[in-house]
């Protein structure tokens, strides 16, 4: 267990925190029926968690460097478990959303330490094996979340998607203290402290932008309720970047972005997460509201995606099947874009099998992205800056997902509203359809003589919205792939033998271990 014990502890926590990003997707209709919610509230259940992770990762990473990575990882596990219980016991949507945000804070403390712990504890071939295993677990967790969520929601109750975290957390804590040695923080530098102003500015920027995008369809794009938080978010981001340029120990090391390969890695993971998983909440709503699939059946529809992603990530650990990180990043985004775009051809009479091919292809792309993006990020910087690179990578991953859900949510509501108004004159129908789970309730109260026509109209509206999301996401991913390829070529011109091509053989600096 000298090799596998620490890796198992790290991967168990990684699997749990990443599962909770997507496990709620197929449970959203059940939550709406149980607690009552609007579409924007359902978005916040998914987005609040990812946003909290993204906003606090950089601060958590600095705290881990100051006080020890094992301590931060274990503390995150405890917070995550307590918040999971609060989610399960939530009496209403407000409490659930708040608990999800706290859960995200615990996840950030865990997530920020995973890659740095692996880099510290392993080297050489063991490091290559550890990265491959971690990548397979990470991509499997994100992809299997909807399946596990559907199984628990259908067989027990949606609250069990949170209760199940408790025994997993206990097991992860036991393994952490047994197998992961306590890392000694570096020599304390009086100038190295938690950048509280930077953390506050980044949180305002991330939170304000997601809030504005999520609420825009309710308040209107030109309303003060939308423009004020959006303006505050942009101002906070500008102030944050200026502050980081002056800091001796910044939360976000902007100098890393002078390396084209590092920038390519950040773009790859953010765009991949935002496009592929950003539209999945609406795919889940289409499967259950239009196709009338059970939560488990809806989760099983994405099984080809999960299987393809996990298979590629595992096979990528074999040197003979592994592309260079630079080529793999661009190729992964291209395949993800083609797969997501292939999901954008639904009609009013389409069934769920229409999605399977696109889901499988996007799974191949995401499996490749998970395999190479982290390696490209860490391999493009010196070993002593691996901690900063790891924290930045994880931040961009979760921020990409959070912004993806918000952006595509705004696009979904805008498209559905326009389509409904062109097909249905009654504003009550439009309002009820846009509320969480309102379409089924509306059909149930419609006279039988009118139900078939209205159902066909609603199916067409949902299909039109989903097509707009999928085609837009596919185009963004393909554009991202072209930009990543260009950045990779710039990096190759600057550093013909850059470490990004041989990342898995790099020897990271090892911190002192008691």
Coordinates of N, CA and C in Angstrom, one line a residue, residues 45-255:
X45 N -28.5 25.5 -8.0 CA -28.2 24.3 -7.3 C -26.9 23.7 -7.9
X46 N -26.9 23.7 -9.3 CA -25.7 23.2 -10.0 C -24.6 24.1 -10.0
X47 N -24.9 25.4 -10.1 CA -23.8 26.4 -10.3 C -23.2 26.9 -9.0
X48 N -24.0 27.0 -7.9 CA -23.5 27.5 -6.7 C -22.3 26.7 -6.2
X49 N -22.4 25.4 -6.3 CA -21.3 24.5 -5.9 C -20.0 24.8 -6.7
X50 N -20.1 24.8 -8.0 CA -19.0 25.0 -8.9 C -18.4 26.4 -8.7
X51 N -19.3 27.4 -8.5 CA -18.8 28.7 -8.3 C -18.0 28.9 -7.0
X52 N -18.5 28.2 -6.0 CA -17.8 28.3 -4.7 C -16.4 27.6 -4.8
X53 N -16.4 26.5 -5.5 CA -15.1 25.8 -5.7 C -14.1 26.7 -6.4
X54 N -14.6 27.3 -7.5 CA -13.7 28.2 -8.4 C -13.3 29.4 -7.6
X55 N -14.2 30.0 -6.8 CA -13.8 31.3 -6.2 C -12.9 31.1 -5.0
X56 N -12.9 29.9 -4.4 CA -12.0 29.7 -3.2 C -10.8 28.9 -3.4
X57 N -10.6 28.3 -4.6 CA -9.5 27.5 -4.9 C -8.1 28.1 -4.7
X58 N -8.0 29.4 -5.2 CA -6.7 30.0 -5.1 C -6.3 30.3 -3.6
X59 N -7.3 30.8 -2.9 CA -7.1 31.1 -1.4 C -6.8 29.8 -0.7
X60 N -7.5 28.7 -1.0 CA -7.3 27.4 -0.3 C -5.9 26.9 -0.7
X61 N -5.4 27.1 -1.9 CA -4.1 26.7 -2.3 C -3.0 27.4 -1.5
X62 N -3.2 28.7 -1.3 CA -2.2 29.4 -0.5 C -2.2 29.0 0.9
X63 N -3.4 28.7 1.5 CA -3.5 28.2 2.9 C -2.8 26.9 3.0
X64 N -3.0 26.0 2.0 CA -2.3 24.7 2.0 C -0.8 24.8 2.0
X65 N -0.3 25.8 1.2 CA 1.2 26.0 1.2 C 1.7 26.4 2.6
X66 N 0.8 27.2 3.3 CA 1.3 27.8 4.5 C 1.1 26.8 5.7
X67 N 0.1 26.0 5.7 CA -0.3 25.2 6.8 C -0.2 23.7 6.6
X68 N 0.1 23.3 5.4 CA 0.2 21.8 5.1 C -0.9 21.3 4.3
X69 N -0.5 20.5 3.3 CA -1.5 20.1 2.3 C -2.4 19.0 2.9
X70 N -1.9 18.1 3.7 CA -2.7 17.0 4.3 C -3.8 17.6 5.2
X71 N -3.3 18.6 6.0 CA -4.3 19.3 6.9 C -5.4 19.9 6.2
X72 N -5.1 20.6 5.1 CA -6.1 21.3 4.3 C -7.0 20.3 3.6
X73 N -6.5 19.2 3.1 CA -7.3 18.1 2.5 C -8.3 17.5 3.5
X74 N -7.8 17.2 4.7 CA -8.6 16.6 5.7 C -9.7 17.6 6.2
X75 N -9.3 18.8 6.3 CA -10.3 19.8 6.7 C -11.4 20.0 5.7
X76 N -11.0 19.9 4.4 CA -12.0 20.0 3.4 C -13.0 18.9 3.4
X77 N -12.5 17.7 3.7 CA -13.3 16.5 3.8 C -14.4 16.7 4.8
X78 N -14.0 17.2 6.0 CA -15.0 17.4 7.1 C -16.0 18.4 6.7
X79 N -15.6 19.6 6.2 CA -16.6 20.6 5.8 C -17.5 20.1 4.7
X80 N -17.0 19.3 3.8 CA -17.8 18.7 2.7 C -18.8 17.8 3.2
X81 N -18.5 17.0 4.2 CA -19.4 16.0 4.8 C -20.6 16.7 5.5
X82 N -20.2 17.7 6.3 CA -21.2 18.5 7.1 C -22.2 19.2 6.2
X83 N -21.6 19.8 5.1 CA -22.5 20.6 4.2 C -23.4 19.6 3.4
X84 N -22.9 18.4 3.1 CA -23.7 17.4 2.4 C -24.9 17.0 3.3
X85 N -24.7 16.9 4.6 CA -25.9 16.6 5.5 C -26.8 17.7 5.4
X86 N -26.3 19.0 5.4 CA -27.2 20.1 5.4 C -28.0 20.2 4.1
X87 N -27.4 19.8 3.0 CA -28.1 19.7 1.7 C -29.2 18.7 1.8
X88 N -28.9 17.5 2.3 CA -29.9 16.5 2.4 C -31.1 16.8 3.2
X89 N -30.9 17.7 4.3 CA -31.9 18.0 5.2 C -32.6 19.3 4.8
X90 N -32.3 19.9 3.7 CA -32.8 21.2 3.3 C -34.3 21.3 3.2
X91 N -35.0 22.2 3.9 CA -36.4 22.3 3.8 C -36.9 23.1 2.6
X92 N -36.0 23.9 2.0 CA -36.4 24.7 0.8 C -35.2 25.0 0.0
X93 N -35.4 25.6 -1.2 CA -34.4 25.9 -2.2 C -33.3 26.8 -1.6
X94 N -33.7 27.8 -0.8 CA -32.7 28.8 -0.3 C -31.6 28.1 0.5
X95 N -32.1 27.2 1.4 CA -31.2 26.5 2.3 C -30.3 25.5 1.5
X96 N -30.9 24.9 0.5 CA -30.2 23.9 -0.4 C -29.1 24.7 -1.1
X97 N -29.4 25.8 -1.7 CA -28.4 26.6 -2.4 C -27.2 27.0 -1.5
X98 N -27.6 27.5 -0.3 CA -26.6 27.9 0.6 C -25.7 26.8 1.1
X99 N -26.3 25.6 1.3 CA -25.5 24.4 1.7 C -24.6 24.0 0.6
X100 N -25.1 24.1 -0.7 CA -24.3 23.7 -1.8 C -23.0 24.6 -1.9
X101 N -23.2 25.9 -1.6 CA -22.1 26.8 -1.6 C -21.0 26.4 -0.6
X102 N -21.5 26.1 0.6 CA -20.6 25.7 1.7 C -19.9 24.4 1.3
X103 N -20.7 23.5 0.7 CA -20.1 22.2 0.2 C -19.0 22.5 -0.8
X104 N -19.2 23.5 -1.6 CA -18.2 23.9 -2.6 C -16.9 24.4 -1.9
X105 N -17.0 25.1 -0.8 CA -15.8 25.6 -0.1 C -15.0 24.4 0.4
X106 N -15.7 23.4 1.0 CA -15.0 22.2 1.4 C -14.3 21.4 0.2
X107 N -15.0 21.4 -0.9 CA -14.5 20.7 -2.1 C -13.2 21.5 -2.6
X108 N -13.2 22.8 -2.5 CA -12.1 23.6 -2.9 C -10.8 23.2 -2.1
X109 N -11.0 23.1 -0.8 CA -9.9 22.7 0.1 C -9.3 21.4 -0.3
X110 N -10.2 20.5 -0.7 CA -9.7 19.2 -1.2 C -9.0 19.2 -2.5
X111 N -9.7 19.9 -3.5 CA -9.3 19.9 -4.8 C -8.0 20.6 -5.0
X112 N -7.8 21.7 -4.3 CA -6.5 22.5 -4.5 C -5.3 21.7 -4.1
X113 N -5.5 20.6 -3.3 CA -4.3 19.9 -2.8 C -4.0 18.6 -3.6
X114 N -5.0 18.1 -4.4 CA -4.8 16.8 -5.0 C -3.6 16.7 -5.9
X115 N -3.5 17.6 -6.9 CA -2.4 17.5 -7.9 C -1.0 17.8 -7.2
X116 N -1.0 18.7 -6.2 CA 0.2 19.0 -5.6 C 0.6 17.9 -4.6
X117 N -0.3 17.2 -4.0 CA 0.0 16.0 -3.2 C 0.6 14.9 -4.1
X118 N 0.0 14.7 -5.3 CA 0.5 13.7 -6.2 C 2.0 14.0 -6.6
X119 N 2.2 15.3 -7.0 CA 3.5 15.7 -7.4 C 4.5 15.6 -6.3
X120 N 4.1 15.7 -5.0 CA 5.0 15.6 -3.9 C 5.3 14.2 -3.6
X121 N 4.3 13.3 -3.7 CA 4.5 11.9 -3.2 C 5.1 11.0 -4.2
X122 N 5.0 11.3 -5.5 CA 5.4 10.4 -6.5 C 6.4 11.0 -7.5
X123 N 7.2 10.2 -8.2 CA 8.2 10.7 -9.1 C 8.4 9.6 -10.2
X124 N 9.0 10.0 -11.3 CA 9.3 9.1 -12.4 C 8.1 8.3 -12.9
X125 N 8.3 7.0 -13.1 CA 7.2 6.2 -13.6 C 6.0 6.2 -12.7
X126 N 6.2 6.2 -11.4 CA 5.1 6.2 -10.4 C 4.3 7.5 -10.6
X127 N 4.9 8.6 -10.9 CA 4.2 9.9 -11.1 C 3.3 9.7 -12.4
X128 N 3.9 9.1 -13.4 CA 3.1 8.9 -14.7 C 1.9 8.1 -14.4
X129 N 2.1 7.0 -13.6 CA 0.9 6.1 -13.3 C -0.1 6.8 -12.4
X130 N 0.4 7.6 -11.4 CA -0.5 8.4 -10.5 C -1.3 9.4 -11.3
X131 N -0.7 10.1 -12.2 CA -1.4 11.1 -13.0 C -2.5 10.4 -13.9
X132 N -2.1 9.3 -14.5 CA -3.1 8.6 -15.3 C -4.3 8.1 -14.5
X133 N -4.0 7.5 -13.3 CA -5.1 7.1 -12.5 C -6.0 8.2 -12.0
X134 N -5.3 9.3 -11.6 CA -6.1 10.5 -11.2 C -7.0 11.0 -12.3
X135 N -6.4 11.1 -13.5 CA -7.2 11.6 -14.7 C -8.4 10.7 -15.0
X136 N -8.2 9.3 -14.9 CA -9.3 8.4 -15.1 C -10.4 8.6 -14.1
X137 N -10.0 8.7 -12.8 CA -11.0 8.9 -11.7 C -11.7 10.3 -11.9
X138 N -11.0 11.3 -12.3 CA -11.6 12.6 -12.5 C -12.6 12.6 -13.6
X139 N -12.3 12.1 -14.7 CA -13.2 12.1 -15.8 C -14.4 11.1 -15.6
X140 N -14.1 10.0 -14.9 CA -15.2 9.1 -14.6 C -16.2 9.7 -13.6
X141 N -15.7 10.5 -12.7 CA -16.5 11.1 -11.7 C -17.5 12.1 -12.3
X142 N -17.0 13.0 -13.2 CA -17.8 13.9 -13.8 C -18.8 13.3 -14.7
X143 N -18.4 12.2 -15.4 CA -19.3 11.5 -16.3 C -20.3 10.6 -15.7
X144 N -19.9 10.0 -14.6 CA -20.8 9.0 -13.9 C -21.8 9.7 -12.9
X145 N -21.5 11.0 -12.6 CA -22.4 11.7 -11.7 C -23.9 11.6 -12.0
X146 N -24.3 11.8 -13.3 CA -25.7 11.7 -13.6 C -26.3 10.3 -13.4
X147 N -25.4 9.3 -13.7 CA -25.9 7.9 -13.5 C -26.2 7.6 -12.1
X148 N -25.2 7.9 -11.2 CA -25.3 7.7 -9.8 C -26.5 8.5 -9.2
X149 N -26.6 9.8 -9.7 CA -27.7 10.6 -9.3 C -29.1 10.0 -9.6
X150 N -29.2 9.5 -10.8 CA -30.4 8.9 -11.3 C -30.8 7.7 -10.5
X151 N -29.8 6.8 -10.2 CA -30.0 5.6 -9.4 C -30.5 5.9 -8.0
X152 N -29.8 6.9 -7.3 CA -30.2 7.2 -6.0 C -31.5 7.9 -5.9
X153 N -31.8 8.8 -6.9 CA -33.0 9.5 -6.9 C -34.2 8.6 -7.1
X154 N -34.1 7.7 -8.0 CA -35.2 6.8 -8.4 C -35.4 5.7 -7.4
X155 N -34.3 5.1 -6.8 CA -34.5 4.0 -5.9 C -34.7 4.5 -4.5
X156 N -34.2 5.6 -4.1 CA -34.4 6.1 -2.7 C -35.1 7.5 -2.7
X157 N -34.3 8.5 -2.9 CA -34.8 9.9 -2.9 C -33.7 10.8 -3.3
X158 N -34.0 12.0 -3.8 CA -33.0 12.9 -4.3 C -32.0 13.3 -3.1
X159 N -32.5 13.3 -1.9 CA -31.7 13.7 -0.8 C -30.5 12.7 -0.6
X160 N -30.6 11.5 -1.1 CA -29.6 10.5 -0.9 C -28.3 10.8 -1.7
X161 N -28.5 11.6 -2.7 CA -27.3 12.0 -3.5 C -26.3 12.8 -2.6
X162 N -26.8 13.3 -1.5 CA -26.0 14.0 -0.5 C -25.6 13.1 0.7
X163 N -26.6 12.3 1.2 CA -26.3 11.5 2.3 C -25.2 10.5 2.0
X164 N -25.1 10.0 0.8 CA -24.1 9.0 0.4 C -22.6 9.5 0.6
X165 N -22.5 10.9 0.6 CA -21.1 11.4 0.8 C -20.6 11.2 2.2
X166 N -21.4 11.0 3.2 CA -20.9 10.8 4.6 C -20.0 9.6 4.7
X167 N -20.5 8.4 4.4 CA -19.6 7.2 4.6 C -18.4 7.3 3.7
X168 N -18.5 7.9 2.5 CA -17.3 8.0 1.6 C -16.3 8.9 2.3
X169 N -16.8 10.0 2.9 CA -15.9 10.9 3.6 C -15.2 10.3 4.7
X170 N -15.9 9.5 5.5 CA -15.3 8.8 6.6 C -14.1 7.9 6.2
X171 N -14.4 7.1 5.1 CA -13.4 6.3 4.5 C -12.2 7.1 4.0
X172 N -12.4 8.2 3.4 CA -11.4 9.0 2.8 C -10.5 9.6 4.0
X173 N -11.2 10.0 5.1 CA -10.4 10.6 6.2 C -9.5 9.5 6.8
X174 N -10.0 8.3 7.0 CA -9.2 7.2 7.6 C -8.0 7.0 6.8
X175 N -8.2 6.9 5.4 CA -7.1 6.6 4.5 C -6.1 7.8 4.5
X176 N -6.6 9.0 4.6 CA -5.7 10.2 4.5 C -4.8 10.1 5.7
X177 N -5.3 10.0 6.9 CA -4.4 10.0 8.1 C -3.5 8.7 8.2
X178 N -3.9 7.7 7.5 CA -3.1 6.4 7.6 C -2.0 6.4 6.5
X179 N -2.3 6.9 5.3 CA -1.4 6.7 4.2 C -0.7 8.0 3.7
X180 N -1.3 9.2 3.9 CA -0.6 10.4 3.4 C 0.2 11.0 4.5
X181 N 1.5 11.1 4.3 CA 2.4 11.7 5.4 C 2.1 13.2 5.5
X182 N 2.4 13.7 6.7 CA 2.1 15.1 6.9 C 3.3 16.0 6.3
X183 N 2.9 16.8 5.4 CA 3.9 17.7 4.8 C 4.2 18.9 5.7
X184 N 5.5 19.2 5.7 CA 5.9 20.3 6.5 C 5.8 21.6 5.6
X185 N 5.1 22.6 6.1 CA 5.1 23.8 5.3 C 6.4 24.4 5.0
X186 N 6.6 25.2 3.9 CA 7.9 25.8 3.7 C 8.2 26.8 4.8
X187 N 9.5 27.2 4.8 CA 9.9 28.2 5.8 C 9.0 29.4 5.7
X188 N 8.5 29.9 6.8 CA 7.6 31.0 6.8 C 8.3 32.3 6.4
X189 N 7.6 32.9 5.4 CA 8.1 34.2 4.9 C 7.1 35.2 5.5
X190 N 7.6 36.3 6.2 CA 6.7 37.2 6.8 C 5.8 37.9 5.8
X191 N 6.2 38.0 4.5 CA 5.5 38.6 3.5 C 4.5 37.7 2.8
X192 N 4.5 36.4 3.1 CA 3.7 35.5 2.5 C 2.5 35.2 3.4
X193 N 1.4 35.9 3.0 CA 0.1 35.8 3.8 C -1.0 35.6 2.8
X194 N -2.1 35.2 3.4 CA -3.3 35.0 2.5 C -3.7 36.4 2.0
X195 N -3.9 36.5 0.7 CA -4.2 37.7 0.0 C -5.7 37.9 0.1
X196 N -6.2 38.4 1.2 CA -7.6 38.6 1.5 C -8.3 39.6 0.5
X197 N -7.7 40.8 0.2 CA -8.3 41.6 -0.8 C -8.4 41.0 -2.2
X198 N -7.4 40.2 -2.6 CA -7.4 39.6 -3.8 C -8.5 38.5 -3.9
X199 N -8.6 37.8 -2.8 CA -9.7 36.7 -2.7 C -11.1 37.3 -2.8
X200 N -11.3 38.4 -2.1 CA -12.6 39.1 -2.1 C -12.9 39.6 -3.5
X201 N -11.9 40.2 -4.2 CA -12.2 40.8 -5.5 C -12.5 39.7 -6.5
X202 N -11.7 38.5 -6.4 CA -12.0 37.4 -7.3 C -13.3 36.8 -7.1
X203 N -13.7 36.7 -5.8 CA -15.1 36.2 -5.5 C -16.2 37.1 -6.0
X204 N -16.0 38.4 -5.9 CA -17.0 39.3 -6.4 C -17.1 39.2 -7.9
X205 N -15.9 39.1 -8.6 CA -15.9 39.0 -10.0 C -16.6 37.8 -10.5
X206 N -16.2 36.6 -9.9 CA -16.8 35.4 -10.4 C -18.3 35.3 -10.0
X207 N -18.6 35.6 -8.8 CA -20.0 35.5 -8.3 C -20.9 36.5 -9.0
X208 N -20.4 37.7 -9.2 CA -21.2 38.8 -9.9 C -21.5 38.4 -11.3
X209 N -20.5 37.9 -12.0 CA -20.8 37.5 -13.4 C -21.7 36.4 -13.6
X210 N -21.6 35.4 -12.7 CA -22.5 34.2 -12.8 C -23.9 34.6 -12.4
X211 N -24.0 35.5 -11.3 CA -25.3 36.0 -10.9 C -26.0 36.7 -12.0
X212 N -25.3 37.6 -12.6 CA -25.9 38.5 -13.7 C -26.4 37.6 -14.8
X213 N -25.6 36.6 -15.2 CA -26.0 35.7 -16.3 C -27.2 34.8 -16.0
X214 N -27.2 34.4 -14.7 CA -28.3 33.5 -14.3 C -29.6 34.2 -14.1
X215 N -29.6 35.5 -13.7 CA -30.8 36.2 -13.4 C -31.2 37.1 -14.5
X216 N -30.4 37.2 -15.6 CA -30.7 38.1 -16.7 C -32.1 37.8 -17.3
X217 N -32.4 36.5 -17.5 CA -33.6 36.2 -18.1 C -34.9 36.5 -17.3
X218 N -34.7 36.7 -16.0 CA -35.8 37.1 -15.1 C -35.9 38.6 -15.1
X219 N -34.8 39.3 -14.9 CA -34.9 40.8 -14.7 C -34.8 41.5 -16.1
X220 N -34.2 40.9 -17.1 CA -34.0 41.5 -18.4 C -32.5 42.0 -18.5
X221 N -32.0 41.9 -19.7 CA -30.6 42.2 -19.9 C -30.3 43.7 -19.7
X222 N -31.2 44.6 -19.9 CA -31.0 46.0 -19.8 C -31.4 46.5 -18.4
X223 N -31.8 45.6 -17.5 CA -32.2 46.1 -16.2 C -31.1 46.4 -15.3
X224 N -31.3 47.2 -14.2 CA -30.3 47.5 -13.3 C -29.9 46.3 -12.5
X225 N -30.8 45.4 -12.3 CA -30.5 44.2 -11.5 C -29.5 43.3 -12.2
X226 N -29.4 43.4 -13.5 CA -28.5 42.7 -14.3 C -27.2 43.5 -14.6
X227 N -27.3 44.7 -14.9 CA -26.2 45.5 -15.3 C -25.3 45.9 -14.1
X228 N -25.9 46.1 -13.0 CA -25.1 46.5 -11.8 C -24.2 45.4 -11.3
X229 N -24.7 44.1 -11.1 CA -23.7 43.1 -10.7 C -22.7 42.7 -11.8
X230 N -23.2 42.9 -13.1 CA -22.2 42.6 -14.2 C -21.1 43.6 -14.2
X231 N -21.5 44.9 -14.0 CA -20.5 46.0 -14.0 C -19.6 45.8 -12.8
X232 N -20.1 45.4 -11.6 CA -19.3 45.2 -10.4 C -18.4 44.0 -10.6
X233 N -18.8 43.0 -11.3 CA -18.0 41.9 -11.6 C -16.8 42.2 -12.5
X234 N -17.1 43.0 -13.5 CA -16.0 43.4 -14.5 C -15.0 44.3 -13.7
X235 N -15.5 45.2 -12.9 CA -14.6 46.1 -12.2 C -13.8 45.3 -11.2
X236 N -14.4 44.3 -10.5 CA -13.6 43.5 -9.6 C -12.5 42.7 -10.3
X237 N -12.8 42.2 -11.4 CA -11.8 41.4 -12.1 C -10.6 42.3 -12.5
X238 N -10.9 43.5 -13.0 CA -9.8 44.4 -13.4 C -9.0 44.8 -12.2
X239 N -9.7 45.1 -11.1 CA -8.9 45.5 -9.8 C -8.1 44.3 -9.4
X240 N -8.7 43.1 -9.5 CA -8.0 41.9 -9.1 C -6.7 41.7 -9.9
X241 N -6.8 41.8 -11.2 CA -5.6 41.6 -12.0 C -4.5 42.7 -11.7
X242 N -4.9 43.9 -11.5 CA -3.9 44.9 -11.2 C -3.3 44.6 -9.8
X243 N -4.1 44.2 -8.9 CA -3.6 43.9 -7.5 C -2.6 42.7 -7.6
X244 N -2.9 41.7 -8.4 CA -2.0 40.5 -8.5 C -0.7 40.9 -9.1
X245 N -0.6 41.9 -10.0 CA 0.6 42.3 -10.6 C 1.6 43.0 -9.6
X246 N 1.0 43.5 -8.5 CA 1.8 44.2 -7.5 C 2.2 43.3 -6.3
X247 N 1.5 42.1 -6.2 CA 1.8 41.3 -5.1 C 3.1 40.5 -5.3
X248 N 3.8 40.3 -4.2 CA 5.0 39.5 -4.2 C 4.6 38.0 -4.3
X249 N 3.6 37.7 -3.5 CA 3.0 36.3 -3.5 C 1.6 36.4 -3.9
X250 N 1.3 36.5 -5.2 CA -0.1 36.6 -5.7 C -0.9 35.3 -5.6
X251 N -2.2 35.5 -5.5 CA -3.1 34.4 -5.5 C -3.0 33.7 -6.9
X252 N -3.1 34.6 -7.9 CA -3.0 34.1 -9.3 C -1.7 34.7 -9.9
X253 N -0.8 33.8 -10.2 CA 0.5 34.1 -10.7 C 0.4 34.4 -12.2
X254 N 0.2 35.7 -12.6 CA 0.0 36.1 -14.0 C 1.1 35.8 -14.9
X255 N 2.3 35.7 -14.3 CA 3.5 35.5 -15.1 C 3.4 34.1 -15.8

